[in-house]
């Protein structure tokens, strides 16, 4: 499905009028079209299957922890359509030597984040996708983000960070293993 730019342009014009602005004012004339292009970009993950990002699977004689930390992401809060942004940290314990390209984990985060979202869902979707696609022995995901719906409106608490985690396999079952991987994700 393609993004309907004309509907977005009309909706943005209506919003500008509803807040008392003149959409024909020089600085706003091209805003509806810019917003339509922006929404197409920030919601590009809506029509993609996140698991396709992990199609590059390699057999490697490696059964130790793999971590990719500090993967930046930007998403839109589905409750207010205001951005939230931060970092995802993804760890997995390969099973039977199945590993994926490191950039594929970053692409997974990007795909999942590029849709109207909740941080909790981003975290769980990443963990579930890695666990299922790689059949990993264990998966740990930690996501930390600042939500502009908390920073610029409502409670007005800029700088507040929300942290969510998801554990699968060994990291869900074994408290000691979970503590170890959590310390590595936070470090």
JSON list of C-alpha atoms in Angstrom, two decimals:
[
{"chain": "A", "resi": 1, "resn": "UNK", "atom": "CA", "xyz": [0.00, 0.00, 0.00]},
{"chain": "A", "resi": 2, "resn": "UNK", "atom": "CA", "xyz": [1.25, 3.44, -0.89]},
{"chain": "A", "resi": 3, "resn": "UNK", "atom": "CA", "xyz": [0.87, 6.50, 1.30]},
{"chain": "A", "resi": 4, "resn": "UNK", "atom": "CA", "xyz": [-2.01, 8.74, 0.20]},
{"chain": "A", "resi": 5, "resn": "UNK", "atom": "CA", "xyz": [-0.25, 12.10, -0.04]},
{"chain": "A", "resi": 6, "resn": "UNK", "atom": "CA", "xyz": [-3.40, 13.98, -1.05]},
{"chain": "A", "resi": 7, "resn": "UNK", "atom": "CA", "xyz": [-5.26, 12.87, 2.10]},
{"chain": "A", "resi": 8, "resn": "UNK", "atom": "CA", "xyz": [-2.35, 13.89, 4.30]},
{"chain": "A", "resi": 9, "resn": "UNK", "atom": "CA", "xyz": [-2.02, 17.27, 2.57]},
{"chain": "A", "resi": 10, "resn": "UNK", "atom": "CA", "xyz": [-5.73, 17.96, 3.08]},
{"chain": "A", "resi": 11, "resn": "UNK", "atom": "CA", "xyz": [-5.60, 16.84, 6.71]},
{"chain": "A", "resi": 12, "resn": "UNK", "atom": "CA", "xyz": [-2.62, 19.09, 7.44]},
{"chain": "A", "resi": 13, "resn": "UNK", "atom": "CA", "xyz": [-4.39, 22.05, 5.81]},
{"chain": "A", "resi": 14, "resn": "UNK", "atom": "CA", "xyz": [-7.41, 21.34, 8.04]},
{"chain": "A", "resi": 15, "resn": "UNK", "atom": "CA", "xyz": [-5.22, 21.15, 11.16]},
{"chain": "A", "resi": 16, "resn": "UNK", "atom": "CA", "xyz": [-3.54, 24.45, 10.30]},
{"chain": "A", "resi": 17, "resn": "UNK", "atom": "CA", "xyz": [-6.94, 26.08, 9.82]},
{"chain": "A", "resi": 18, "resn": "UNK", "atom": "CA", "xyz": [-8.30, 24.48, 13.02]},
{"chain": "A", "resi": 19, "resn": "UNK", "atom": "CA", "xyz": [-5.51, 25.98, 15.15]},
{"chain": "A", "resi": 20, "resn": "UNK", "atom": "CA", "xyz": [-6.08, 29.41, 13.61]},
{"chain": "A", "resi": 21, "resn": "UNK", "atom": "CA", "xyz": [-3.32, 29.49, 11.01]},
{"chain": "A", "resi": 22, "resn": "UNK", "atom": "CA", "xyz": [-3.56, 30.45, 7.36]},
{"chain": "A", "resi": 23, "resn": "UNK", "atom": "CA", "xyz": [-2.32, 27.56, 5.20]},
{"chain": "A", "resi": 24, "resn": "UNK", "atom": "CA", "xyz": [-1.80, 30.05, 2.36]},
{"chain": "A", "resi": 25, "resn": "UNK", "atom": "CA", "xyz": [0.70, 32.07, 4.41]},
{"chain": "A", "resi": 26, "resn": "UNK", "atom": "CA", "xyz": [4.10, 32.08, 2.67]},
{"chain": "A", "resi": 27, "resn": "UNK", "atom": "CA", "xyz": [5.87, 29.90, 5.25]},
{"chain": "A", "resi": 28, "resn": "UNK", "atom": "CA", "xyz": [3.05, 27.34, 5.33]},
{"chain": "A", "resi": 29, "resn": "UNK", "atom": "CA", "xyz": [2.17, 26.96, 1.64]},
{"chain": "A", "resi": 30, "resn": "UNK", "atom": "CA", "xyz": [4.39, 23.91, 1.12]},
{"chain": "A", "resi": 31, "resn": "UNK", "atom": "CA", "xyz": [3.96, 22.49, 4.64]},
{"chain": "A", "resi": 32, "resn": "UNK", "atom": "CA", "xyz": [1.16, 20.02, 3.78]},
{"chain": "A", "resi": 33, "resn": "UNK", "atom": "CA", "xyz": [3.30, 18.47, 1.02]},
{"chain": "A", "resi": 34, "resn": "UNK", "atom": "CA", "xyz": [6.39, 18.37, 3.27]},
{"chain": "A", "resi": 35, "resn": "UNK", "atom": "CA", "xyz": [4.39, 16.67, 6.03]},
{"chain": "A", "resi": 36, "resn": "UNK", "atom": "CA", "xyz": [3.06, 14.08, 3.57]},
{"chain": "A", "resi": 37, "resn": "UNK", "atom": "CA", "xyz": [6.60, 13.22, 2.45]},
{"chain": "A", "resi": 38, "resn": "UNK", "atom": "CA", "xyz": [7.75, 13.12, 6.07]},
{"chain": "A", "resi": 39, "resn": "UNK", "atom": "CA", "xyz": [4.95, 10.72, 7.09]},
{"chain": "A", "resi": 40, "resn": "UNK", "atom": "CA", "xyz": [5.82, 8.44, 4.19]},
{"chain": "A", "resi": 41, "resn": "UNK", "atom": "CA", "xyz": [9.39, 8.30, 5.50]},
{"chain": "A", "resi": 42, "resn": "UNK", "atom": "CA", "xyz": [8.71, 7.95, 9.24]},
{"chain": "A", "resi": 43, "resn": "UNK", "atom": "CA", "xyz": [6.04, 5.28, 8.70]},
{"chain": "A", "resi": 44, "resn": "UNK", "atom": "CA", "xyz": [8.01, 3.32, 6.09]},
{"chain": "A", "resi": 45, "resn": "UNK", "atom": "CA", "xyz": [8.09, 0.23, 8.33]},
{"chain": "A", "resi": 46, "resn": "UNK", "atom": "CA", "xyz": [4.29, -0.12, 8.34]},
{"chain": "A", "resi": 47, "resn": "UNK", "atom": "CA", "xyz": [4.17, -2.32, 5.28]},
{"chain": "A", "resi": 48, "resn": "UNK", "atom": "CA", "xyz": [7.34, -4.32, 5.88]},
{"chain": "A", "resi": 49, "resn": "UNK", "atom": "CA", "xyz": [7.82, -7.64, 7.60]},
{"chain": "A", "resi": 50, "resn": "UNK", "atom": "CA", "xyz": [10.54, -7.05, 10.23]},
{"chain": "A", "resi": 51, "resn": "UNK", "atom": "CA", "xyz": [11.72, -10.67, 10.01]},
{"chain": "A", "resi": 52, "resn": "UNK", "atom": "CA", "xyz": [12.82, -10.10, 6.41]},
{"chain": "A", "resi": 53, "resn": "UNK", "atom": "CA", "xyz": [15.65, -7.97, 7.80]},
{"chain": "A", "resi": 54, "resn": "UNK", "atom": "CA", "xyz": [17.19, -11.14, 9.23]},
{"chain": "A", "resi": 55, "resn": "UNK", "atom": "CA", "xyz": [17.21, -13.17, 6.00]},
{"chain": "A", "resi": 56, "resn": "UNK", "atom": "CA", "xyz": [21.02, -13.17, 5.92]},
{"chain": "A", "resi": 57, "resn": "UNK", "atom": "CA", "xyz": [21.78, -16.07, 8.24]},
{"chain": "A", "resi": 58, "resn": "UNK", "atom": "CA", "xyz": [25.22, -17.64, 8.32]},
{"chain": "A", "resi": 59, "resn": "UNK", "atom": "CA", "xyz": [26.53, -20.81, 9.88]},
{"chain": "A", "resi": 60, "resn": "UNK", "atom": "CA", "xyz": [29.50, -19.95, 12.02]},
{"chain": "A", "resi": 61, "resn": "UNK", "atom": "CA", "xyz": [31.23, -21.96, 14.72]},
{"chain": "A", "resi": 62, "resn": "UNK", "atom": "CA", "xyz": [30.21, -19.43, 17.37]},
{"chain": "A", "resi": 63, "resn": "UNK", "atom": "CA", "xyz": [28.00, -20.10, 20.38]},
{"chain": "A", "resi": 64, "resn": "UNK", "atom": "CA", "xyz": [28.91, -17.11, 22.53]},
{"chain": "A", "resi": 65, "resn": "UNK", "atom": "CA", "xyz": [27.01, -13.89, 23.10]},
{"chain": "A", "resi": 66, "resn": "UNK", "atom": "CA", "xyz": [26.56, -11.36, 20.27]},
{"chain": "A", "resi": 67, "resn": "UNK", "atom": "CA", "xyz": [25.62, -7.79, 21.24]},
{"chain": "A", "resi": 68, "resn": "UNK", "atom": "CA", "xyz": [24.95, -4.73, 19.12]},
{"chain": "A", "resi": 69, "resn": "UNK", "atom": "CA", "xyz": [24.57, -1.70, 21.37]},
{"chain": "A", "resi": 70, "resn": "UNK", "atom": "CA", "xyz": [23.55, 1.89, 20.87]},
{"chain": "A", "resi": 71, "resn": "UNK", "atom": "CA", "xyz": [21.42, 1.41, 17.76]},
{"chain": "A", "resi": 72, "resn": "UNK", "atom": "CA", "xyz": [19.72, 4.80, 17.36]},
{"chain": "A", "resi": 73, "resn": "UNK", "atom": "CA", "xyz": [16.07, 4.89, 16.38]},
{"chain": "A", "resi": 74, "resn": "UNK", "atom": "CA", "xyz": [13.24, 7.37, 15.89]},
{"chain": "A", "resi": 75, "resn": "UNK", "atom": "CA", "xyz": [9.59, 6.43, 16.16]},
{"chain": "A", "resi": 76, "resn": "UNK", "atom": "CA", "xyz": [6.17, 8.03, 16.56]},
{"chain": "A", "resi": 77, "resn": "UNK", "atom": "CA", "xyz": [4.03, 7.55, 19.63]},
{"chain": "A", "resi": 78, "resn": "UNK", "atom": "CA", "xyz": [0.78, 6.04, 18.44]},
{"chain": "A", "resi": 79, "resn": "UNK", "atom": "CA", "xyz": [-1.17, 7.89, 21.14]},
{"chain": "A", "resi": 80, "resn": "UNK", "atom": "CA", "xyz": [-0.14, 11.42, 20.16]},
{"chain": "A", "resi": 81, "resn": "UNK", "atom": "CA", "xyz": [1.74, 11.09, 16.83]},
{"chain": "A", "resi": 82, "resn": "UNK", "atom": "CA", "xyz": [4.67, 12.83, 18.48]},
{"chain": "A", "resi": 83, "resn": "UNK", "atom": "CA", "xyz": [8.20, 11.45, 18.10]},
{"chain": "A", "resi": 84, "resn": "UNK", "atom": "CA", "xyz": [10.13, 9.42, 20.61]},
{"chain": "A", "resi": 85, "resn": "UNK", "atom": "CA", "xyz": [13.72, 8.45, 20.09]},
{"chain": "A", "resi": 86, "resn": "UNK", "atom": "CA", "xyz": [16.58, 6.66, 21.72]},
{"chain": "A", "resi": 87, "resn": "UNK", "atom": "CA", "xyz": [18.76, 3.59, 21.53]},
{"chain": "A", "resi": 88, "resn": "UNK", "atom": "CA", "xyz": [18.14, -0.12, 21.25]},
{"chain": "A", "resi": 89, "resn": "UNK", "atom": "CA", "xyz": [20.61, -2.69, 22.55]},
{"chain": "A", "resi": 90, "resn": "UNK", "atom": "CA", "xyz": [20.19, -6.20, 21.16]},
{"chain": "A", "resi": 91, "resn": "UNK", "atom": "CA", "xyz": [21.90, -9.37, 22.40]},
{"chain": "A", "resi": 92, "resn": "UNK", "atom": "CA", "xyz": [21.48, -12.95, 21.33]},
{"chain": "A", "resi": 93, "resn": "UNK", "atom": "CA", "xyz": [23.08, -16.28, 22.06]},
{"chain": "A", "resi": 94, "resn": "UNK", "atom": "CA", "xyz": [23.47, -18.21, 18.79]},
{"chain": "A", "resi": 95, "resn": "UNK", "atom": "CA", "xyz": [22.06, -21.71, 18.58]},
{"chain": "A", "resi": 96, "resn": "UNK", "atom": "CA", "xyz": [23.69, -24.28, 16.26]},
{"chain": "A", "resi": 97, "resn": "UNK", "atom": "CA", "xyz": [26.01, -21.58, 14.92]},
{"chain": "A", "resi": 98, "resn": "UNK", "atom": "CA", "xyz": [23.24, -19.46, 13.35]},
{"chain": "A", "resi": 99, "resn": "UNK", "atom": "CA", "xyz": [24.33, -15.82, 13.22]},
{"chain": "A", "resi": 100, "resn": "UNK", "atom": "CA", "xyz": [23.18, -12.84, 11.20]},
{"chain": "A", "resi": 101, "resn": "UNK", "atom": "CA", "xyz": [24.96, -9.80, 9.84]},
{"chain": "A", "resi": 102, "resn": "UNK", "atom": "CA", "xyz": [25.39, -7.14, 12.50]},
{"chain": "A", "resi": 103, "resn": "UNK", "atom": "CA", "xyz": [23.85, -4.46, 10.30]},
{"chain": "A", "resi": 104, "resn": "UNK", "atom": "CA", "xyz": [20.76, -6.65, 9.98]},
{"chain": "A", "resi": 105, "resn": "UNK", "atom": "CA", "xyz": [20.00, -6.10, 13.67]},
{"chain": "A", "resi": 106, "resn": "UNK", "atom": "CA", "xyz": [20.14, -2.34, 13.10]},
{"chain": "A", "resi": 107, "resn": "UNK", "atom": "CA", "xyz": [17.84, -2.71, 10.09]},
{"chain": "A", "resi": 108, "resn": "UNK", "atom": "CA", "xyz": [15.44, -4.73, 12.22]},
{"chain": "A", "resi": 109, "resn": "UNK", "atom": "CA", "xyz": [15.29, -1.96, 14.82]},
{"chain": "A", "resi": 110, "resn": "UNK", "atom": "CA", "xyz": [14.72, 0.63, 12.09]},
{"chain": "A", "resi": 111, "resn": "UNK", "atom": "CA", "xyz": [11.91, -1.34, 10.45]},
{"chain": "A", "resi": 112, "resn": "UNK", "atom": "CA", "xyz": [10.09, -1.97, 13.73]},
{"chain": "A", "resi": 113, "resn": "UNK", "atom": "CA", "xyz": [10.42, 1.66, 14.85]},
{"chain": "A", "resi": 114, "resn": "UNK", "atom": "CA", "xyz": [9.15, 3.17, 11.59]},
{"chain": "A", "resi": 115, "resn": "UNK", "atom": "CA", "xyz": [5.43, 2.91, 12.32]},
{"chain": "A", "resi": 116, "resn": "UNK", "atom": "CA", "xyz": [3.03, 4.34, 14.89]},
{"chain": "A", "resi": 117, "resn": "UNK", "atom": "CA", "xyz": [4.36, 2.56, 17.94]},
{"chain": "A", "resi": 118, "resn": "UNK", "atom": "CA", "xyz": [4.68, 1.95, 21.64]},
{"chain": "A", "resi": 119, "resn": "UNK", "atom": "CA", "xyz": [8.14, 1.48, 23.08]},
{"chain": "A", "resi": 120, "resn": "UNK", "atom": "CA", "xyz": [7.03, -1.74, 24.78]},
{"chain": "A", "resi": 121, "resn": "UNK", "atom": "CA", "xyz": [5.95, -3.18, 21.41]},
{"chain": "A", "resi": 122, "resn": "UNK", "atom": "CA", "xyz": [9.22, -2.20, 19.74]},
{"chain": "A", "resi": 123, "resn": "UNK", "atom": "CA", "xyz": [11.14, -4.03, 22.45]},
{"chain": "A", "resi": 124, "resn": "UNK", "atom": "CA", "xyz": [9.03, -7.19, 22.31]},
{"chain": "A", "resi": 125, "resn": "UNK", "atom": "CA", "xyz": [8.88, -7.31, 18.51]},
{"chain": "A", "resi": 126, "resn": "UNK", "atom": "CA", "xyz": [12.65, -7.08, 18.20]},
{"chain": "A", "resi": 127, "resn": "UNK", "atom": "CA", "xyz": [13.14, -9.84, 20.79]},
{"chain": "A", "resi": 128, "resn": "UNK", "atom": "CA", "xyz": [10.50, -12.11, 19.26]},
{"chain": "A", "resi": 129, "resn": "UNK", "atom": "CA", "xyz": [11.86, -11.63, 15.74]},
{"chain": "A", "resi": 130, "resn": "UNK", "atom": "CA", "xyz": [15.46, -12.43, 16.70]},
{"chain": "A", "resi": 131, "resn": "UNK", "atom": "CA", "xyz": [14.38, -15.43, 18.78]},
{"chain": "A", "resi": 132, "resn": "UNK", "atom": "CA", "xyz": [12.19, -16.89, 16.03]},
{"chain": "A", "resi": 133, "resn": "UNK", "atom": "CA", "xyz": [14.27, -16.10, 12.96]},
{"chain": "A", "resi": 134, "resn": "UNK", "atom": "CA", "xyz": [17.66, -17.14, 14.41]},
{"chain": "A", "resi": 135, "resn": "UNK", "atom": "CA", "xyz": [16.26, -19.80, 16.75]},
{"chain": "A", "resi": 136, "resn": "UNK", "atom": "CA", "xyz": [18.58, -18.22, 19.31]},
{"chain": "A", "resi": 137, "resn": "UNK", "atom": "CA", "xyz": [19.18, -19.92, 22.66]},
{"chain": "A", "resi": 138, "resn": "UNK", "atom": "CA", "xyz": [18.61, -16.58, 24.34]},
{"chain": "A", "resi": 139, "resn": "UNK", "atom": "CA", "xyz": [17.68, -13.03, 23.39]},
{"chain": "A", "resi": 140, "resn": "UNK", "atom": "CA", "xyz": [17.85, -9.84, 25.43]},
{"chain": "A", "resi": 141, "resn": "UNK", "atom": "CA", "xyz": [16.69, -6.43, 24.22]},
{"chain": "A", "resi": 142, "resn": "UNK", "atom": "CA", "xyz": [16.91, -3.16, 26.13]},
{"chain": "A", "resi": 143, "resn": "UNK", "atom": "CA", "xyz": [15.40, 0.00, 24.68]},
{"chain": "A", "resi": 144, "resn": "UNK", "atom": "CA", "xyz": [15.81, 3.45, 26.23]},
{"chain": "A", "resi": 145, "resn": "UNK", "atom": "CA", "xyz": [14.03, 6.46, 24.80]},
{"chain": "A", "resi": 146, "resn": "UNK", "atom": "CA", "xyz": [12.88, 9.99, 25.40]},
{"chain": "A", "resi": 147, "resn": "UNK", "atom": "CA", "xyz": [9.22, 10.58, 24.56]},
{"chain": "A", "resi": 148, "resn": "UNK", "atom": "CA", "xyz": [8.35, 14.07, 23.36]},
{"chain": "A", "resi": 149, "resn": "UNK", "atom": "CA", "xyz": [4.75, 13.45, 24.44]},
{"chain": "A", "resi": 150, "resn": "UNK", "atom": "CA", "xyz": [6.14, 13.61, 28.00]},
{"chain": "A", "resi": 151, "resn": "UNK", "atom": "CA", "xyz": [8.80, 16.24, 27.34]},
{"chain": "A", "resi": 152, "resn": "UNK", "atom": "CA", "xyz": [6.96, 18.96, 25.41]},
{"chain": "A", "resi": 153, "resn": "UNK", "atom": "CA", "xyz": [3.36, 18.47, 26.56]},
{"chain": "A", "resi": 154, "resn": "UNK", "atom": "CA", "xyz": [1.45, 16.86, 29.39]},
{"chain": "A", "resi": 155, "resn": "UNK", "atom": "CA", "xyz": [3.78, 16.53, 32.38]},
{"chain": "A", "resi": 156, "resn": "UNK", "atom": "CA", "xyz": [6.53, 18.57, 30.62]},
{"chain": "A", "resi": 157, "resn": "UNK", "atom": "CA", "xyz": [9.49, 16.50, 31.85]},
{"chain": "A", "resi": 158, "resn": "UNK", "atom": "CA", "xyz": [12.24, 16.83, 29.22]},
{"chain": "A", "resi": 159, "resn": "UNK", "atom": "CA", "xyz": [15.16, 14.47, 29.65]},
{"chain": "A", "resi": 160, "resn": "UNK", "atom": "CA", "xyz": [13.07, 11.70, 31.20]},
{"chain": "A", "resi": 161, "resn": "UNK", "atom": "CA", "xyz": [14.05, 8.30, 29.81]},
{"chain": "A", "resi": 162, "resn": "UNK", "atom": "CA", "xyz": [11.85, 5.25, 29.55]},
{"chain": "A", "resi": 163, "resn": "UNK", "atom": "CA", "xyz": [13.60, 1.88, 29.66]},
{"chain": "A", "resi": 164, "resn": "UNK", "atom": "CA", "xyz": [11.97, -1.34, 28.47]},
{"chain": "A", "resi": 165, "resn": "UNK", "atom": "CA", "xyz": [13.38, -4.86, 28.30]},
{"chain": "A", "resi": 166, "resn": "UNK", "atom": "CA", "xyz": [12.44, -8.15, 26.72]},
{"chain": "A", "resi": 167, "resn": "UNK", "atom": "CA", "xyz": [14.06, -11.50, 27.43]},
{"chain": "A", "resi": 168, "resn": "UNK", "atom": "CA", "xyz": [13.57, -14.75, 25.54]},
{"chain": "A", "resi": 169, "resn": "UNK", "atom": "CA", "xyz": [14.90, -18.28, 26.00]},
{"chain": "A", "resi": 170, "resn": "UNK", "atom": "CA", "xyz": [17.80, -18.65, 28.43]},
{"chain": "A", "resi": 171, "resn": "UNK", "atom": "CA", "xyz": [17.67, -14.97, 29.47]},
{"chain": "A", "resi": 172, "resn": "UNK", "atom": "CA", "xyz": [14.04, -15.28, 30.48]},
{"chain": "A", "resi": 173, "resn": "UNK", "atom": "CA", "xyz": [14.54, -18.53, 32.39]},
{"chain": "A", "resi": 174, "resn": "UNK", "atom": "CA", "xyz": [17.93, -18.06, 34.08]},
{"chain": "A", "resi": 175, "resn": "UNK", "atom": "CA", "xyz": [18.18, -15.09, 36.49]},
{"chain": "A", "resi": 176, "resn": "UNK", "atom": "CA", "xyz": [21.98, -15.22, 36.63]},
{"chain": "A", "resi": 177, "resn": "UNK", "atom": "CA", "xyz": [22.34, -15.22, 32.84]},
{"chain": "A", "resi": 178, "resn": "UNK", "atom": "CA", "xyz": [19.77, -12.40, 32.63]},
{"chain": "A", "resi": 179, "resn": "UNK", "atom": "CA", "xyz": [21.71, -10.31, 35.17]},
{"chain": "A", "resi": 180, "resn": "UNK", "atom": "CA", "xyz": [24.95, -10.84, 33.25]},
{"chain": "A", "resi": 181, "resn": "UNK", "atom": "CA", "xyz": [23.51, -9.87, 29.86]},
{"chain": "A", "resi": 182, "resn": "UNK", "atom": "CA", "xyz": [21.65, -6.92, 31.38]},
{"chain": "A", "resi": 183, "resn": "UNK", "atom": "CA", "xyz": [24.89, -5.54, 32.83]},
{"chain": "A", "resi": 184, "resn": "UNK", "atom": "CA", "xyz": [26.51, -5.82, 29.39]},
{"chain": "A", "resi": 185, "resn": "UNK", "atom": "CA", "xyz": [23.57, -4.11, 27.69]},
{"chain": "A", "resi": 186, "resn": "UNK", "atom": "CA", "xyz": [23.61, -1.21, 30.14]},
{"chain": "A", "resi": 187, "resn": "UNK", "atom": "CA", "xyz": [27.40, -0.80, 30.23]}
]
